[in-house]
Tab-separated table of C-alpha atoms in Angstrom:
chain	number	residue	atom	x	y	z
A	1	GLN	CA	66.535	48.281	27.743
A	2	LYS	CA	64.293	49.097	30.467
A	3	GLU	CA	60.577	48.183	30.876
A	4	VAL	CA	59.669	52.180	31.879
A	5	GLU	CA	61.705	55.167	30.954
A	6	GLN	CA	61.893	57.978	32.496
A	7	ASP	CA	64.053	60.881	31.967
A	8	PRO	CA	66.149	61.809	35.248
A	9	GLY	CA	65.938	65.740	35.039
A	10	PRO	CA	66.666	67.654	36.663
A	11	LEU	CA	63.757	69.961	35.143
A	12	SER	CA	64.188	72.989	36.164
A	13	VAL	CA	61.239	75.429	36.023
A	14	PRO	CA	60.620	79.150	37.364
A	15	GLU	CA	57.070	79.514	39.530
A	16	GLY	CA	54.131	79.192	37.668
A	17	ALA	CA	54.782	77.537	35.008
A	18	ILE	CA	53.771	74.349	33.569
A	19	VAL	CA	55.515	71.129	34.673
A	20	SER	CA	55.152	68.721	31.792
A	21	LEU	CA	56.789	64.838	32.932
A	22	ASN	CA	56.929	61.788	30.709
A	23	CYS	CA	57.237	57.793	30.973
A	24	THR	CA	57.367	55.653	27.705
A	25	TYR	CA	57.693	51.836	28.358
A	26	SER	CA	57.382	49.130	26.114
A	27	ASN	CA	55.109	46.436	28.174
A	28	SER	CA	51.709	46.632	25.762
A	29	ALA	CA	50.393	44.585	28.847
A	30	PHE	CA	50.778	47.818	31.311
A	31	GLN	CA	47.123	48.742	31.983
A	32	TYR	CA	47.355	50.629	35.099
A	33	PHE	CA	49.472	54.201	35.580
A	34	MET	CA	50.412	55.788	38.812
A	35	TRP	CA	52.311	59.046	39.534
A	36	TYR	CA	53.762	59.538	42.571
A	37	ARG	CA	55.966	62.896	43.882
A	38	GLN	CA	59.093	61.594	46.019
A	39	TYR	CA	60.261	63.784	48.606
A	40	SER	CA	64.232	63.615	49.613
A	41	ARG	CA	64.578	60.842	52.362
A	42	LYS	CA	60.575	60.231	51.883
A	43	GLY	CA	58.204	57.596	50.667
A	44	PRO	CA	56.444	58.018	47.878
A	45	GLU	CA	53.079	59.938	47.872
A	46	LEU	CA	50.610	59.072	45.476
A	47	LEU	CA	49.220	61.949	43.194
A	48	MET	CA	47.543	60.323	40.229
A	49	TYR	CA	46.086	57.184	38.885
A	50	THR	CA	44.555	56.019	35.560
A	51	TYR	CA	43.514	53.008	34.257
A	52	SER	CA	43.949	52.527	30.432
A	53	SER	CA	43.749	55.398	27.954
A	54	GLY	CA	42.770	59.366	28.028
A	55	ASN	CA	42.937	61.707	31.127
A	56	LYS	CA	42.462	62.267	34.225
A	57	GLU	CA	42.444	65.881	36.190
A	58	ASP	CA	43.455	66.460	39.794
A	59	GLY	CA	43.462	70.215	41.179
A	60	ARG	CA	46.638	71.137	39.216
A	61	PHE	CA	47.406	68.355	37.965
A	62	THR	CA	46.494	66.222	34.741
A	63	ALA	CA	47.464	62.934	33.839
A	64	GLN	CA	47.390	61.315	30.109
A	65	VAL	CA	47.900	57.772	28.853
A	66	ASP	CA	48.433	56.789	25.370
A	67	LYS	CA	48.376	53.525	25.642
A	68	SER	CA	49.011	53.678	21.481
A	69	SER	CA	51.931	54.770	21.564
A	70	LYS	CA	52.801	53.742	25.219
A	71	TYR	CA	53.367	57.248	26.717
A	72	ILE	CA	51.892	58.661	29.717
A	73	SER	CA	52.178	62.219	30.675
A	74	LEU	CA	51.318	64.463	33.904
A	75	PHE	CA	51.437	67.938	33.908
A	76	ILE	CA	51.831	69.883	36.953
A	77	ARG	CA	49.795	73.319	36.015
A	78	ASP	CA	50.922	76.931	38.581
A	79	SER	CA	53.941	74.674	39.744
A	80	GLN	CA	55.572	76.456	43.156
A	81	PRO	CA	58.364	75.517	44.691
A	82	SER	CA	56.924	73.135	46.978
A	83	ASP	CA	56.766	71.007	44.009
A	84	SER	CA	59.845	70.470	43.730
A	85	ALA	CA	60.023	66.810	44.111
A	86	THR	CA	61.408	63.643	42.169
A	87	TYR	CA	58.335	62.301	40.253
A	88	LEU	CA	58.043	58.685	39.325
A	89	CYS	CA	56.131	57.033	37.062
A	90	ALA	CA	54.502	53.668	37.854
A	91	MET	CA	52.185	51.443	36.312
A	92	SER	CA	51.163	47.528	36.424
A	93	VAL	CA	49.263	44.658	34.427
A	94	GLN	CA	46.459	43.959	36.556
A	95	ALA	CA	44.432	45.037	39.759
A	96	ALA	CA	45.822	42.350	42.311
A	97	GLY	CA	48.532	42.099	43.090
A	98	ASN	CA	49.805	45.575	42.460
A	99	LYS	CA	53.580	44.591	41.919
A	100	LEU	CA	54.216	47.972	39.830
A	101	THR	CA	56.713	48.608	37.799
A	102	PHE	CA	58.813	52.211	38.385
A	103	GLY	CA	60.224	54.394	36.111
A	104	GLY	CA	63.867	55.604	37.347
A	105	GLY	CA	62.302	59.472	38.875
A	106	THR	CA	62.718	62.984	37.236
A	107	ARG	CA	63.803	65.468	39.406
A	108	VAL	CA	61.722	68.720	39.177
A	109	LEU	CA	63.507	72.625	40.731
A	110	VAL	CA	60.514	75.012	40.956
A	111	LYS	CA	62.485	78.113	41.521
A	112	PRO	CA	61.166	80.929	43.073
B	1	ASN	CA	48.270	60.208	59.733
B	2	ALA	CA	47.838	57.044	60.583
B	3	GLY	CA	49.814	55.777	57.721
B	4	VAL	CA	51.818	52.384	56.839
B	5	MET	CA	54.456	52.822	59.508
B	6	GLN	CA	58.105	51.632	58.827
B	7	ASN	CA	61.111	51.138	62.094
B	8	PRO	CA	63.575	51.520	61.925
B	9	ARG	CA	63.904	54.534	59.612
B	10	HIS	CA	67.583	54.638	59.484
B	11	LEU	CA	69.841	51.186	59.945
B	12	VAL	CA	73.485	50.353	60.029
B	13	ARG	CA	75.036	47.284	59.991
B	14	ARG	CA	78.035	45.943	60.085
B	15	ARG	CA	78.981	43.382	56.911
B	16	GLY	CA	77.605	39.971	58.094
B	17	GLN	CA	75.306	41.230	59.979
B	18	GLU	CA	71.497	40.976	60.397
B	19	ALA	CA	69.234	43.390	59.478
B	20	ARG	CA	65.216	43.456	60.549
B	21	LEU	CA	62.745	45.690	58.863
B	22	ARG	CA	59.907	46.421	60.095
B	23	CYS	CA	56.472	47.696	58.488
B	24	SER	CA	52.911	47.968	59.789
B	25	PRO	CA	50.249	48.706	56.916
B	26	MET	CA	47.876	51.234	57.325
B	27	LYS	CA	44.498	50.436	59.475
B	28	GLY	CA	42.759	47.623	57.409
B	29	HIS	CA	44.957	46.616	54.737
B	30	SER	CA	45.562	43.415	54.285
B	31	HIS	CA	48.091	43.522	51.648
B	32	VAL	CA	52.071	44.356	52.114
B	33	TYR	CA	54.306	44.873	49.553
B	34	TRP	CA	58.187	46.087	49.699
B	35	TYR	CA	60.182	47.833	47.136
B	36	ARG	CA	63.661	48.318	47.332
B	37	GLN	CA	65.701	51.923	45.918
B	38	LEU	CA	69.488	51.668	45.825
B	39	PRO	CA	70.772	55.018	45.507
B	40	GLU	CA	70.210	56.998	41.935
B	41	GLU	CA	67.404	54.163	40.763
B	42	GLY	CA	64.084	53.981	41.282
B	43	LEU	CA	61.925	51.251	43.601
B	44	LYS	CA	61.980	47.313	42.325
B	45	PHE	CA	59.066	45.213	43.838
B	46	MET	CA	60.331	42.530	46.023
B	47	VAL	CA	57.489	40.743	47.610
B	48	TYR	CA	53.898	40.400	47.988
B	49	LEU	CA	52.503	39.413	51.308
B	50	GLN	CA	48.860	38.523	52.604
B	51	LYS	CA	48.652	37.589	56.508
B	52	GLU	CA	50.683	34.759	56.523
B	53	ASN	CA	51.102	34.109	52.755
B	54	ILE	CA	53.864	35.461	49.809
B	55	ILE	CA	51.141	35.584	47.287
B	56	ASP	CA	54.502	36.716	45.431
B	57	GLU	CA	58.101	36.955	45.800
B	58	SER	CA	59.685	37.483	42.357
B	59	GLY	CA	61.490	40.427	42.669
B	60	MET	CA	63.729	38.720	45.823
B	61	PRO	CA	67.082	38.069	46.167
B	62	LYS	CA	67.662	34.033	45.863
B	63	GLU	CA	69.159	34.749	49.125
B	64	ARG	CA	69.918	36.008	52.058
B	65	PHE	CA	66.278	37.608	51.787
B	66	SER	CA	63.362	36.832	53.485
B	67	ALA	CA	59.877	38.480	54.361
B	68	GLU	CA	56.964	37.392	56.791
B	69	PHE	CA	53.679	39.254	56.981
B	70	PRO	CA	52.517	37.392	60.303
B	71	LYS	CA	48.900	36.723	61.415
B	72	GLU	CA	49.789	39.171	63.941
B	73	GLY	CA	51.932	41.945	64.366
B	74	PRO	CA	54.081	43.151	61.684
B	75	SER	CA	55.796	42.741	58.247
B	76	ILE	CA	59.166	42.062	58.262
B	77	LEU	CA	62.056	42.102	55.722
B	78	ARG	CA	65.325	40.144	56.728
B	79	ILE	CA	68.101	40.490	55.364
B	80	GLN	CA	71.141	38.299	56.457
B	81	GLN	CA	74.890	38.429	56.187
B	82	VAL	CA	74.398	42.004	55.169
B	83	VAL	CA	76.655	43.134	52.095
B	84	ARG	CA	77.593	46.841	50.824
B	85	GLY	CA	75.439	46.321	47.828
B	86	ASP	CA	72.419	45.792	50.057
B	87	SER	CA	72.653	49.399	51.530
B	88	ALA	CA	69.574	51.220	50.256
B	89	ALA	CA	66.297	52.423	50.762
B	90	TYR	CA	63.479	49.860	51.447
B	91	PHE	CA	59.677	50.966	51.574
B	92	CYS	CA	56.467	48.893	52.774
B	93	ALA	CA	53.559	49.469	51.675
B	94	SER	CA	50.246	48.568	51.758
B	95	SER	CA	46.546	48.084	50.407
B	96	LEU	CA	43.172	47.667	50.915
B	97	ARG	CA	42.389	45.012	47.890
B	98	THR	CA	43.484	44.006	44.968
B	99	ASP	CA	40.771	44.743	42.666
B	100	SER	CA	40.944	47.501	40.118
B	101	SER	CA	38.350	49.677	42.659
B	102	GLY	CA	41.097	49.767	45.131
B	103	ASN	CA	44.342	49.172	42.596
B	104	THR	CA	45.885	52.237	45.109
B	105	ILE	CA	49.144	51.380	47.156
B	106	TYR	CA	50.452	53.856	49.786
B	107	PHE	CA	53.674	53.781	50.945
B	108	GLY	CA	55.563	54.399	54.296
B	109	GLU	CA	59.104	56.337	54.966
B	110	GLY	CA	61.103	53.856	54.139
B	111	SER	CA	63.842	52.246	56.532
B	112	TRP	CA	67.498	53.696	55.549
B	113	LEU	CA	69.965	50.811	55.512
B	114	THR	CA	73.340	51.305	55.616
B	115	VAL	CA	75.965	48.574	55.741
B	116	VAL	CA	79.788	49.617	56.236
């Protein structure tokens, strides 16, 4: 069993819809949670960074962490075709070292 | 964007040859990380370096792979005697510090290695 599970998709939504992404994990020691966006043949781009449980909002993006359920989510409001990409969740135990454990990524397609 | 710079972006090597991938971290960053992304898989941690020191190499294959981050110049990921299974995207990342306030790492565009 992988430490971090993420549905590979693809997830297809119409433009303007809410995109809902999630990851589950097994290591209860994870404390730092991130979401990255990766376009084809490009490097991952940091979208959201959260420490411990709770919600964080940044523009159209909302990240949620539920450590009790070992479940994290990312919501994208008012989705645009430019949001079509692969979204990767990542997490780490300690801030020091930044050794991230990634999910496999979810492909998202926003149709105009 | 004076971000993390990687070169070459694309590299083709025959089986048995050596591959050298270079990474210059973001300005002011002294922590460098290498990750590998195999086809249809997520990124896997390989190694974490600071200047002249390997801090964590727990994700590095035991043989043929090595990494360095010298006092001067870029970080180098070296793969000796490449095999087809080494074909992957190799991403370098850097961070300013590793305490909680700076726990964000930034990735480069990657180096795509193809072994033929």
